[in-house]
Short mmCIF file of C-alpha atoms in Angstrom, two decimals:
data_model
loop_
_atom_site.label_atom_id
_atom_site.label_comp_id
_atom_site.label_asym_id
_atom_site.label_seq_id
_atom_site.Cartn_x
_atom_site.Cartn_y
_atom_site.Cartn_z
CA UNK A 1 -0.92 -5.41 -45.85
CA UNK A 2 -1.77 -4.29 -42.31
CA UNK A 3 1.53 -5.70 -41.08
CA UNK A 4 3.43 -3.79 -43.80
CA UNK A 5 1.60 -0.60 -42.95
CA UNK A 6 2.40 -1.12 -39.31
CA UNK A 7 6.09 -1.68 -40.18
CA UNK A 8 6.10 1.49 -42.26
CA UNK A 9 4.46 3.52 -39.49
CA UNK A 10 6.92 2.10 -36.99
CA UNK A 11 9.75 3.01 -39.36
CA UNK A 12 8.49 6.56 -39.87
CA UNK A 13 7.76 7.10 -36.20
CA UNK A 14 11.21 5.78 -35.34
CA UNK A 15 12.72 4.96 -32.02
CA UNK A 16 14.42 7.89 -30.36
CA UNK A 17 16.86 5.64 -28.54
CA UNK A 18 17.64 3.48 -31.58
CA UNK A 19 18.18 6.56 -33.73
CA UNK A 20 20.92 7.71 -31.41
CA UNK A 21 23.10 4.63 -31.77
CA UNK A 22 24.36 5.77 -35.19
CA UNK A 23 26.62 8.83 -34.87
CA UNK A 24 24.72 11.80 -36.32
CA UNK A 25 27.58 13.33 -38.28
CA UNK A 26 30.36 12.28 -40.60
CA UNK A 27 31.30 12.72 -44.23
CA UNK A 28 28.99 9.93 -45.36
CA UNK A 29 26.03 11.87 -43.99
CA UNK A 30 26.98 14.96 -45.99
CA UNK A 31 27.72 12.79 -49.02
CA UNK A 32 24.26 11.23 -48.92
CA UNK A 33 22.48 14.55 -48.55
CA UNK A 34 24.53 16.13 -51.35
CA UNK A 35 24.07 13.13 -53.67
CA UNK A 36 20.32 13.02 -53.09
CA UNK A 37 20.00 16.79 -53.60
CA UNK A 38 22.04 16.71 -56.83
CA UNK A 39 20.20 13.71 -58.23
CA UNK A 40 16.82 15.24 -57.42
CA UNK A 41 17.87 18.54 -59.05
CA UNK A 42 18.92 16.71 -62.23
CA UNK A 43 15.81 14.52 -62.13
CA UNK A 44 13.60 17.63 -62.14
CA UNK A 45 15.30 18.81 -65.34
CA UNK A 46 15.16 15.38 -66.97
CA UNK A 47 11.48 15.18 -66.09
CA UNK A 48 10.82 18.65 -67.48
CA UNK A 49 12.73 17.78 -70.66
CA UNK A 50 10.80 14.55 -71.06
CA UNK A 51 7.43 16.24 -70.55
CA UNK A 52 8.34 19.13 -72.88
CA UNK A 53 9.42 16.79 -75.67
CA UNK A 54 6.25 14.79 -75.13
CA UNK A 55 4.18 17.92 -75.58
CA UNK A 56 6.24 18.88 -78.62
CA UNK A 57 5.74 15.47 -80.23
CA UNK A 58 1.99 15.65 -79.58
CA UNK A 59 1.72 19.19 -80.90
CA UNK A 60 3.75 18.51 -84.05
CA UNK A 61 1.84 15.31 -84.64
CA UNK A 62 -1.57 16.88 -84.08
CA UNK A 63 -0.96 20.15 -85.92
CA UNK A 64 0.60 18.59 -88.96
CA UNK A 65 -1.69 15.59 -89.10
CA UNK A 66 -4.73 17.88 -89.35
CA UNK A 67 -3.58 19.87 -92.38
CA UNK A 68 -2.62 18.92 -95.93
CA UNK A 69 -1.78 20.76 -99.12
CA UNK A 70 -2.84 20.14 -102.69
CA UNK A 71 -0.41 21.45 -105.28
CA UNK A 72 -1.93 22.16 -108.71
CA UNK A 73 0.39 22.38 -111.67
CA UNK A 74 -1.29 23.42 -114.89
CA UNK A 75 -0.90 25.90 -117.79
CA UNK A 76 -1.95 29.38 -116.75
CA UNK A 77 -5.15 29.32 -118.83
CA UNK A 78 -6.29 26.04 -117.24
CA UNK A 79 -5.33 26.89 -113.69
CA UNK A 80 -8.68 28.30 -112.54
CA UNK A 81 -10.58 25.34 -113.96
CA UNK A 82 -8.26 22.91 -112.17
CA UNK A 83 -8.63 24.81 -108.88
CA UNK A 84 -12.40 24.72 -109.25
CA UNK A 85 -12.32 20.98 -109.97
CA UNK A 86 -10.16 20.36 -106.90
CA UNK A 87 -12.47 22.43 -104.70
CA UNK A 88 -15.46 20.45 -105.93
CA UNK A 89 -13.73 17.16 -105.18
CA UNK A 90 -12.82 18.40 -101.70
CA UNK A 91 -16.36 19.62 -101.03
CA UNK A 92 -17.63 16.09 -101.47
CA UNK A 93 -14.78 14.32 -99.65
CA UNK A 94 -15.71 12.98 -96.21
CA UNK A 95 -13.30 14.06 -93.50
CA UNK A 96 -12.46 17.45 -95.02
CA UNK A 97 -13.47 20.23 -92.68
CA UNK A 98 -12.31 23.18 -94.68
CA UNK A 99 -10.41 23.87 -97.88
CA UNK A 100 -9.27 27.08 -99.54
CA UNK A 101 -6.82 28.09 -102.24
CA UNK A 102 -3.99 30.25 -100.94
CA UNK A 103 -4.21 33.81 -102.18
CA UNK A 104 -1.47 35.32 -104.34
CA UNK A 105 -0.29 37.34 -101.36
CA UNK A 106 0.03 34.23 -99.23
CA UNK A 107 1.95 32.40 -101.94
CA UNK A 108 4.16 35.42 -102.45
CA UNK A 109 4.89 35.48 -98.72
CA UNK A 110 5.82 31.82 -98.83
CA UNK A 111 8.25 32.39 -101.69
CA UNK A 112 9.59 35.70 -100.47
CA UNK A 113 12.50 34.21 -98.48
CA UNK A 114 13.89 32.78 -101.72
CA UNK A 115 12.79 35.19 -104.47
CA UNK A 116 12.19 38.47 -102.70
CA UNK A 117 8.89 40.37 -102.14
CA UNK A 118 8.25 41.53 -105.72
CA UNK A 119 7.72 38.21 -107.40
CA UNK A 120 5.34 38.54 -110.44
CA UNK A 121 3.26 35.46 -109.68
CA UNK A 122 0.84 36.03 -112.55
CA UNK A 123 3.63 35.85 -115.08
CA UNK A 124 5.34 32.76 -113.76
CA UNK A 125 4.26 29.12 -113.96
CA UNK A 126 4.04 28.76 -110.19
CA UNK A 127 1.82 25.90 -108.93
CA UNK A 128 -1.33 26.92 -107.07
CA UNK A 129 -1.68 25.68 -103.48
CA UNK A 130 -4.88 24.61 -101.73
CA UNK A 131 -4.84 24.25 -97.95
CA UNK A 132 -6.99 21.37 -96.66
CA UNK A 133 -8.02 21.15 -92.99
CA UNK A 134 -9.26 17.78 -91.78
CA UNK A 135 -12.03 17.19 -89.28
CA UNK A 136 -11.57 14.87 -86.31
CA UNK A 137 -12.22 11.78 -88.42
CA UNK A 138 -9.74 12.74 -91.14
CA UNK A 139 -9.93 11.75 -94.81
CA UNK A 140 -8.60 8.80 -96.75
CA UNK A 141 -5.51 10.18 -98.55
CA UNK A 142 -5.33 7.32 -101.09
CA UNK A 143 -9.01 7.70 -102.00
CA UNK A 144 -8.58 11.48 -102.38
CA UNK A 145 -5.50 11.01 -104.57
CA UNK A 146 -7.42 8.63 -106.83
CA UNK A 147 -10.31 11.11 -107.20
CA UNK A 148 -7.95 14.02 -107.87
CA UNK A 149 -6.18 12.00 -110.54
CA UNK A 150 -9.54 11.57 -112.29
CA UNK A 151 -10.99 15.12 -111.86
CA UNK A 152 -7.86 17.32 -111.78
CA UNK A 153 -4.86 15.52 -113.24
CA UNK A 154 -2.43 18.31 -112.36
CA UNK A 155 -3.27 18.17 -108.60
CA UNK A 156 -1.01 16.38 -106.18
CA UNK A 157 -1.95 15.78 -102.55
CA UNK A 158 0.76 16.29 -99.93
CA UNK A 159 -0.53 15.06 -96.55
CA UNK A 160 2.77 16.04 -94.80
CA UNK A 161 3.33 12.43 -93.76
CA UNK A 162 6.72 12.36 -95.45
CA UNK A 163 8.25 15.14 -93.33
CA UNK A 164 5.91 15.00 -90.34
CA UNK A 165 6.91 11.49 -89.36
CA UNK A 166 10.65 12.20 -88.87
CA UNK A 167 9.78 15.23 -86.73
CA UNK A 168 7.40 13.27 -84.55
CA UNK A 169 9.89 10.41 -84.41
CA UNK A 170 12.64 12.82 -83.30
CA UNK A 171 10.44 14.33 -80.60
CA UNK A 172 9.39 10.87 -79.42
CA UNK A 173 13.05 9.86 -79.25
CA UNK A 174 13.81 12.97 -77.20
CA UNK A 175 11.01 12.04 -74.82
CA UNK A 176 12.43 8.51 -74.54
CA UNK A 177 15.89 9.99 -73.91
CA UNK A 178 14.40 12.09 -71.11
CA UNK A 179 12.92 8.97 -69.57
CA UNK A 180 16.22 7.10 -69.97
CA UNK A 181 17.92 10.05 -68.23
CA UNK A 182 15.47 9.71 -65.33
CA UNK A 183 16.14 5.96 -65.10
CA UNK A 184 19.90 6.57 -65.19
CA UNK A 185 19.66 9.31 -62.56
CA UNK A 186 17.61 6.98 -60.35
CA UNK A 187 20.11 4.16 -60.83
CA UNK A 188 22.99 6.53 -60.15
CA UNK A 189 21.24 7.80 -57.03
CA UNK A 190 20.92 4.17 -55.91
CA UNK A 191 24.61 3.54 -56.59
CA UNK A 192 25.78 6.70 -54.81
CA UNK A 193 23.55 6.09 -51.79
CA UNK A 194 24.65 2.43 -51.71
CA UNK A 195 28.29 3.55 -51.72
CA UNK A 196 27.57 6.15 -49.05
CA UNK A 197 25.76 3.60 -46.91
CA UNK A 198 28.54 1.10 -47.43
CA UNK A 199 31.13 3.72 -46.45
CA UNK A 200 28.98 4.65 -43.45
CA UNK A 201 28.76 1.06 -42.32
CA UNK A 202 32.52 0.66 -42.72
CA UNK A 203 33.16 3.94 -40.89
CA UNK A 204 30.82 2.77 -38.14
CA UNK A 205 32.30 -0.68 -37.76
CA UNK A 206 32.94 0.09 -34.10
CA UNK A 207 29.25 0.93 -33.64
CA UNK A 208 28.23 -2.37 -35.22
CA UNK A 209 30.78 -4.28 -33.11
CA UNK A 210 29.46 -2.70 -29.91
CA UNK A 211 25.84 -3.29 -30.88
CA UNK A 212 26.60 -6.93 -31.64
CA UNK A 213 28.46 -7.24 -28.34
CA UNK A 214 25.44 -6.08 -26.36
CA UNK A 215 23.03 -8.39 -28.19
CA UNK A 216 21.57 -6.27 -31.00
CA UNK A 217 19.87 -8.29 -33.70
CA UNK A 218 20.35 -7.62 -37.42
CA UNK A 219 16.99 -5.91 -37.76
CA UNK A 220 17.78 -3.42 -35.05
CA UNK A 221 21.14 -2.47 -36.56
CA UNK A 222 19.72 -2.37 -40.09
CA UNK A 223 16.78 -0.22 -39.01
CA UNK A 224 19.03 2.27 -37.26
CA UNK A 225 21.15 2.81 -40.39
CA UNK A 226 18.31 2.56 -42.92
CA UNK A 227 16.13 5.10 -41.15
CA UNK A 228 19.01 7.53 -40.79
CA UNK A 229 19.99 7.28 -44.47
CA UNK A 230 16.44 7.26 -45.80
CA UNK A 231 15.65 10.47 -43.95
CA UNK A 232 18.91 12.04 -45.10
CA UNK A 233 18.13 11.14 -48.73
CA UNK A 234 14.59 12.45 -48.32
CA UNK A 235 15.85 15.74 -46.90
CA UNK A 236 18.48 16.14 -49.62
CA UNK A 237 15.99 15.29 -52.35
CA UNK A 238 13.47 17.82 -51.02
CA UNK A 239 16.12 20.53 -51.21
CA UNK A 240 17.29 19.44 -54.70
CA UNK A 241 13.73 19.16 -56.02
CA UNK A 242 12.76 22.54 -54.62
CA UNK A 243 15.78 24.23 -56.21
CA UNK A 244 15.22 22.41 -59.51
CA UNK A 245 11.52 23.29 -59.59
CA UNK A 246 12.35 26.90 -58.72
CA UNK A 247 14.87 27.07 -61.55
CA UNK A 248 12.29 25.66 -63.98
CA UNK A 249 9.63 28.04 -62.67
CA UNK A 250 11.91 31.03 -63.14
CA UNK A 251 12.91 30.10 -66.71
CA UNK A 252 12.10 33.01 -69.04
CA UNK A 253 8.88 32.58 -70.98
CA UNK A 254 8.55 34.09 -74.47
CA UNK A 255 4.94 33.10 -75.03
CA UNK A 256 3.93 32.06 -78.52
CA UNK A 257 7.28 33.05 -79.93
CA UNK A 258 8.99 30.47 -77.75
CA UNK A 259 10.85 27.55 -79.12
CA UNK A 260 11.61 24.13 -77.73
CA UNK A 261 14.11 25.29 -75.08
CA UNK A 262 11.83 27.94 -73.62
CA UNK A 263 9.02 25.35 -73.58
CA UNK A 264 10.80 23.25 -70.93
CA UNK A 265 8.71 23.24 -67.80
CA UNK A 266 5.65 21.83 -66.12
CA UNK A 267 2.03 22.66 -66.86
CA UNK A 268 -0.86 22.32 -64.40
CA UNK A 269 -0.95 18.76 -62.98
CA UNK A 270 2.55 18.07 -64.31
CA UNK A 271 3.87 19.89 -61.21
CA UNK A 272 2.85 16.79 -59.26
CA UNK A 273 5.60 14.78 -60.92
CA UNK A 274 8.56 16.62 -59.32
CA UNK A 275 6.75 16.36 -55.98
CA UNK A 276 7.16 12.59 -56.26
CA UNK A 277 10.95 12.79 -56.70
CA UNK A 278 11.82 13.11 -52.96
CA UNK A 279 9.57 10.17 -52.11
CA UNK A 280 11.16 8.15 -54.86
CA UNK A 281 14.66 9.14 -53.69
CA UNK A 282 13.74 8.05 -50.16
CA UNK A 283 12.49 4.72 -51.50
CA UNK A 284 15.72 4.20 -53.44
CA UNK A 285 17.75 5.10 -50.33
CA UNK A 286 15.65 2.77 -48.19
CA UNK A 287 16.14 -0.20 -50.51
CA UNK A 288 19.82 0.54 -51.21
CA UNK A 289 20.75 1.02 -47.54
CA UNK A 290 18.76 -1.98 -46.36
CA UNK A 291 20.43 -4.27 -48.89
CA UNK A 292 23.88 -2.86 -48.10
CA UNK A 293 23.33 -3.22 -44.37
CA UNK A 294 22.16 -6.80 -44.81
CA UNK A 295 25.22 -7.64 -46.91
CA UNK A 296 27.62 -5.99 -44.46
CA UNK A 297 26.04 -7.62 -41.41
CA UNK A 298 26.15 -11.01 -43.07
CA UNK A 299 29.92 -10.71 -43.18
CA UNK A 300 30.19 -9.82 -39.47
CA UNK A 301 29.15 -12.21 -36.73
CA UNK B 1 25.51 -23.06 -19.49
CA UNK B 2 28.53 -22.49 -21.75
CA UNK B 3 30.41 -25.56 -22.79
CA UNK B 4 33.28 -26.19 -25.16
CA UNK B 5 33.84 -29.75 -26.33
CA UNK B 6 37.12 -30.56 -28.07
CA UNK B 7 37.11 -27.15 -29.67
CA UNK B 8 39.82 -25.97 -32.03
CA UNK B 9 40.17 -22.59 -33.64
CA UNK B 10 42.52 -21.23 -36.25
CA UNK B 11 42.72 -19.44 -39.56
CA UNK B 12 44.60 -20.51 -42.65
CA UNK B 13 47.32 -22.90 -41.60
CA UNK B 14 47.59 -21.35 -38.14
CA UNK B 15 45.96 -23.11 -35.20
CA UNK B 16 45.44 -20.87 -32.16
CA UNK B 17 43.54 -23.25 -29.91
CA UNK B 18 43.42 -27.01 -30.19
CA UNK B 19 41.10 -29.61 -28.72
CA UNK B 20 39.86 -27.52 -25.80
CA UNK B 21 37.15 -28.76 -23.47
CA UNK B 22 35.73 -26.39 -20.89
CA UNK B 23 32.52 -26.08 -18.95
CA UNK B 24 31.29 -22.91 -17.28
CA UNK B 25 28.74 -24.23 -14.82
CA UNK B 26 26.13 -21.94 -13.23
CA UNK B 27 27.54 -19.90 -10.33
CA UNK B 28 31.15 -20.92 -10.97
CA UNK B 29 34.12 -18.56 -10.94
CA UNK B 30 37.02 -19.06 -13.34
CA UNK B 31 40.27 -17.36 -14.11
CA UNK B 32 41.86 -17.86 -17.47
CA UNK B 33 45.53 -17.06 -17.54
CA UNK B 34 48.47 -17.46 -19.83
CA UNK B 35 51.02 -15.33 -21.68
CA UNK B 36 50.02 -12.61 -24.10
CA UNK B 37 49.04 -14.07 -27.45
CA UNK B 38 48.23 -17.46 -25.93
CA UNK B 39 44.60 -17.22 -27.08
CA UNK B 40 42.71 -15.93 -24.01
CA UNK B 41 40.72 -13.36 -26.01
CA UNK B 42 40.02 -15.92 -28.75
CA UNK B 43 38.69 -18.37 -26.17
CA UNK B 44 36.45 -15.70 -24.66
CA UNK B 45 35.13 -14.78 -28.11
CA UNK B 46 34.33 -18.45 -28.72
CA UNK B 47 32.43 -18.43 -25.43
CA UNK B 48 30.03 -15.71 -26.58
CA UNK B 49 29.68 -16.75 -30.19
CA UNK B 50 31.75 -13.95 -31.74
CA UNK B 51 33.96 -16.61 -33.33
CA UNK B 52 32.96 -19.97 -34.74
CA UNK B 53 35.06 -22.97 -33.76
CA UNK B 54 36.83 -24.60 -36.69
CA UNK B 55 36.45 -27.94 -34.93
CA UNK B 56 34.44 -29.25 -32.00
CA UNK B 57 31.29 -27.89 -30.46
CA UNK B 58 30.52 -24.73 -28.48
CA UNK B 59 27.20 -24.83 -26.62
CA UNK B 60 25.57 -21.58 -25.54
CA UNK B 61 22.80 -22.37 -23.09
CA UNK B 62 22.45 -25.92 -24.48
CA UNK B 63 22.42 -24.85 -28.12
CA UNK B 64 25.16 -25.49 -30.66
CA UNK B 65 26.57 -22.05 -31.49
CA UNK B 66 27.52 -23.17 -34.99
CA UNK B 67 23.90 -24.01 -35.75
CA UNK B 68 22.55 -20.75 -34.33
CA UNK B 69 21.56 -17.87 -36.58
CA UNK B 70 23.14 -14.47 -35.97
CA UNK B 71 19.92 -13.30 -34.33
CA UNK B 72 19.90 -16.34 -32.03
CA UNK B 73 23.49 -15.61 -31.06
CA UNK B 74 22.47 -12.01 -30.40
CA UNK B 75 19.71 -13.22 -28.10
CA UNK B 76 22.15 -15.52 -26.31
CA UNK B 77 24.49 -12.56 -25.80
CA UNK B 78 21.81 -10.83 -23.80
CA UNK B 79 22.43 -13.52 -21.19
CA UNK B 80 26.19 -12.98 -21.34
CA UNK B 81 27.81 -9.78 -20.12
CA UNK B 82 31.15 -9.11 -21.77
CA UNK B 83 33.86 -6.74 -20.54
CA UNK B 84 36.71 -6.17 -22.96
CA UNK B 85 40.06 -4.66 -22.20
CA UNK B 86 39.41 -1.90 -24.76
CA UNK B 87 35.84 -1.52 -23.40
CA UNK B 88 34.21 -0.71 -26.76
CA UNK B 89 31.76 2.13 -26.19
CA UNK B 90 29.74 4.33 -28.49
CA UNK B 91 31.68 7.53 -27.97
CA UNK B 92 28.84 9.85 -29.00
CA UNK B 93 26.57 8.50 -26.25
CA UNK B 94 26.76 9.34 -22.56
CA UNK B 95 27.93 6.87 -19.92
CA UNK B 96 24.32 6.28 -18.84
CA UNK B 97 23.23 5.65 -22.43
CA UNK B 98 26.15 3.29 -23.01
CA UNK B 99 25.46 1.39 -19.83
CA UNK B 100 21.79 0.96 -20.76
CA UNK B 101 22.58 0.04 -24.38
CA UNK B 102 21.88 -3.71 -23.87
CA UNK B 103 18.39 -2.74 -22.64
CA UNK B 104 17.89 -0.36 -25.57
CA UNK B 105 18.79 -2.90 -28.26
CA UNK B 106 16.59 -5.58 -26.73
CA UNK B 107 13.63 -3.20 -26.42
CA UNK B 108 13.53 -3.48 -22.64
CA UNK B 109 13.69 -0.96 -19.88
CA UNK B 110 14.47 -1.13 -16.20
CA UNK B 111 11.43 -1.69 -14.00
CA UNK B 112 12.47 1.36 -12.03
CA UNK B 113 14.58 4.04 -13.79
CA UNK B 114 16.40 4.68 -10.53
CA UNK B 115 17.95 1.21 -10.89
CA UNK B 116 20.31 2.71 -13.47
CA UNK B 117 21.40 5.30 -10.92
CA UNK B 118 21.90 2.52 -8.37
CA UNK B 119 23.99 0.58 -10.87
CA UNK B 120 26.13 3.62 -11.67
CA UNK B 121 26.53 4.28 -7.94
CA UNK B 122 27.54 0.62 -7.42
CA UNK B 123 30.43 1.07 -9.89
CA UNK B 124 31.17 4.57 -8.56
CA UNK B 125 30.15 6.51 -11.67
CA UNK B 126 27.18 8.53 -10.41
CA UNK B 127 28.83 11.84 -11.16
CA UNK B 128 29.96 10.73 -14.62
CA UNK B 129 26.55 9.55 -15.84
CA UNK B 130 26.31 12.30 -18.50
CA UNK B 131 29.98 12.25 -19.46
CA UNK B 132 31.08 10.81 -22.81
CA UNK B 133 33.39 7.75 -22.74
CA UNK B 134 36.43 9.65 -24.07
CA UNK B 135 36.18 11.87 -20.98
CA UNK B 136 36.60 8.90 -18.62
CA UNK B 137 39.80 7.56 -17.14
CA UNK B 138 40.90 3.95 -17.78
CA UNK B 139 39.46 2.71 -14.52
CA UNK B 140 36.18 4.56 -15.01
CA UNK B 141 35.85 3.05 -18.48
CA UNK B 142 36.40 -0.45 -17.08
CA UNK B 143 33.76 0.15 -14.42
CA UNK B 144 31.34 1.53 -17.00
CA UNK B 145 31.96 -1.57 -19.13
CA UNK B 146 31.25 -3.75 -16.11
CA UNK B 147 28.03 -1.85 -15.41
CA UNK B 148 26.97 -2.34 -19.03
CA UNK B 149 27.82 -6.04 -18.81
CA UNK B 150 25.53 -6.56 -15.82
CA UNK B 151 22.64 -4.20 -16.61
CA UNK B 152 20.63 -7.04 -18.17
CA UNK B 153 21.32 -9.22 -15.14
CA UNK B 154 23.06 -11.82 -17.32
CA UNK B 155 23.75 -15.40 -16.30
CA UNK B 156 27.40 -15.26 -17.33
CA UNK B 157 30.03 -12.52 -17.17
CA UNK B 158 33.10 -12.80 -19.37
CA UNK B 159 35.81 -10.28 -18.59
CA UNK B 160 38.85 -10.04 -20.85
CA UNK B 161 41.73 -8.36 -19.01
CA UNK B 162 39.35 -6.08 -17.12
CA UNK B 163 42.20 -4.71 -15.03
CA UNK B 164 44.68 -4.32 -17.86
CA UNK B 165 44.65 -0.52 -17.89
CA UNK B 166 44.10 0.31 -14.25
CA UNK B 167 46.20 0.61 -11.11
CA UNK B 168 46.28 -2.01 -8.37
CA UNK B 169 43.73 -0.26 -6.18
CA UNK B 170 41.24 -0.04 -9.05
CA UNK B 171 41.98 -3.68 -9.99
CA UNK B 172 40.97 -4.78 -6.51
CA UNK B 173 37.84 -2.66 -6.69
CA UNK B 174 36.82 -4.24 -10.00
CA UNK B 175 37.61 -7.69 -8.64
CA UNK B 176 35.41 -7.02 -5.62
CA UNK B 177 32.54 -6.09 -7.95
CA UNK B 178 32.98 -9.32 -9.93
CA UNK B 179 33.13 -11.39 -6.75
CA UNK B 180 29.93 -9.69 -5.57
CA UNK B 181 28.25 -10.66 -8.82
CA UNK B 182 29.39 -14.24 -8.44
CA UNK B 183 27.88 -14.29 -4.95
CA UNK B 184 24.63 -13.24 -6.59
CA UNK B 185 24.78 -16.47 -8.61
CA UNK B 186 26.42 -15.23 -11.78
CA UNK B 187 28.99 -17.34 -13.59
CA UNK B 188 32.23 -15.39 -13.97
CA UNK B 189 35.20 -15.97 -16.25
CA UNK B 190 38.09 -13.51 -16.04
CA UNK B 191 40.98 -13.64 -18.47
CA UNK B 192 44.05 -12.07 -16.93
CA UNK B 193 47.80 -12.49 -16.71
CA UNK B 194 47.88 -10.68 -13.34
CA UNK B 195 48.81 -13.41 -10.83
CA UNK B 196 48.44 -11.05 -7.87
CA UNK B 197 44.84 -10.44 -8.84
CA UNK B 198 44.18 -14.19 -8.98
CA UNK B 199 45.76 -14.68 -5.56
CA UNK B 200 43.62 -11.89 -4.12
CA UNK B 201 40.51 -13.40 -5.61
CA UNK B 202 41.26 -16.84 -4.25
CA UNK B 203 41.16 -15.36 -0.79
CA UNK B 204 37.59 -14.20 -1.41
CA UNK B 205 36.00 -16.81 -3.64
CA UNK B 206 36.25 -20.44 -4.71
CA UNK B 207 37.87 -19.88 -8.10
CA UNK B 208 39.08 -22.35 -10.68
CA UNK B 209 42.25 -21.22 -12.43
CA UNK B 210 42.85 -22.33 -16.00
CA UNK B 211 46.03 -21.73 -17.94
CA UNK B 212 46.34 -21.66 -21.70
CA UNK B 213 49.56 -23.20 -22.93
CA UNK B 214 50.47 -25.14 -26.04
CA UNK B 215 47.12 -24.11 -27.56
CA UNK B 216 45.20 -25.95 -24.88
CA UNK B 217 43.66 -25.22 -21.49
CA UNK B 218 45.04 -26.84 -18.36
CA UNK B 219 44.07 -26.65 -14.73
CA UNK B 220 46.69 -24.42 -13.07
CA UNK B 221 48.75 -25.84 -10.22
CA UNK B 222 48.51 -24.98 -6.55
CA UNK B 223 51.56 -22.73 -6.81
CA UNK B 224 49.36 -19.71 -7.56
#
């Protein structure tokens, strides 16, 4: 461990003379910086997307899992008795935090988009709805259904599972897609930096030939290229991450009225994630360049 | 020191050198001559491990080059100074940095930094120490290459057509430097097709002249 730390410190500190053996400019240098910056920029968005979908999945899951509806269908003259029976059942059901029948105004508001605002609820055989809020423990839906069937035969429990699950599944998929995007961006960054390093090593064949001629060992040559490309990738990724984070930060917020798109962003400690992107990009560059350099040097004596 | 035993080299169906035996003993001075394309550069590359013999054995300081790792060959090269006709510099570095490159890559430094100035003065490049190689003339490049070849105080100096791009006066100056090195105990092998240069050298030093012909190395006659 100490030896690795020492190697890392040596690598970071660098060797001013060794650093100079690789020409400081060239298209491969610009290519590496640009690739790292672009990948980091995209990674910030993929990360934000992944985190936002994660939050969305949690919020949909939590919000919907904690509420249920009981629909009571009964002749108008029996409706109040059925509602009362349901309320009594709920009052003695463990896991129910709160329950209340929706008022006529609330039901009218729910139906308004389809039937207009002047619906005569008292003259129509519209089912009565009871909103049930669960406590942290939650209730047993099957047990409640069995009790309702006995006490209020016209009452049907809808625990939202049927339409909540696809929503949560969709959000979870989106989160997974975000993570896949991050993996792909990382892999692509590795490929681009590998190609850039490979092109750099080819473009600097003369440098390698001279270094070999004067007795440079593989490690020396590898270190010179790896350090140069790792630092370039780190610099590019810092720029890309900063721009990406700035773009996310400046995205318009619409508060509670916001939808999924306006919810993309980082909250509190989540801002630490993009800060890791440049370090990760540097690690990818380090590994990719080192492997490329080793492969190239193996072919040249 | 460097020894070739029945060495052959070729690629594909083409054989460039066949069954060559050669020994570069400590302190010896050799010329390697022959027509262009005869294999002088190939033989020199075999002598410093840049090429692997397809047959036979090349020993670098008593070790079989074929069995040596790349890093071992690199270490062996620190004891061999090589001067190529095309010089091979890092064009973005100054003359002084290029000359001290063998020290840089081996993590060494001169005991006294002024030794580098002395070395540059010895090859007549004091005023060009901060110039970049593309700014040098042919002769200056050859002298810079020679300075780089000797900065590590190697045991052997291999020079491939070191006077190929310079005028006669500069050729003699380079030859004088190589003879001086040989007098210091260094083994010197110069590949050249310049017979006048060989004749001049023979007046100054006990040199063995080898000629490559028919893919093999022969001792040249006394007609030189």
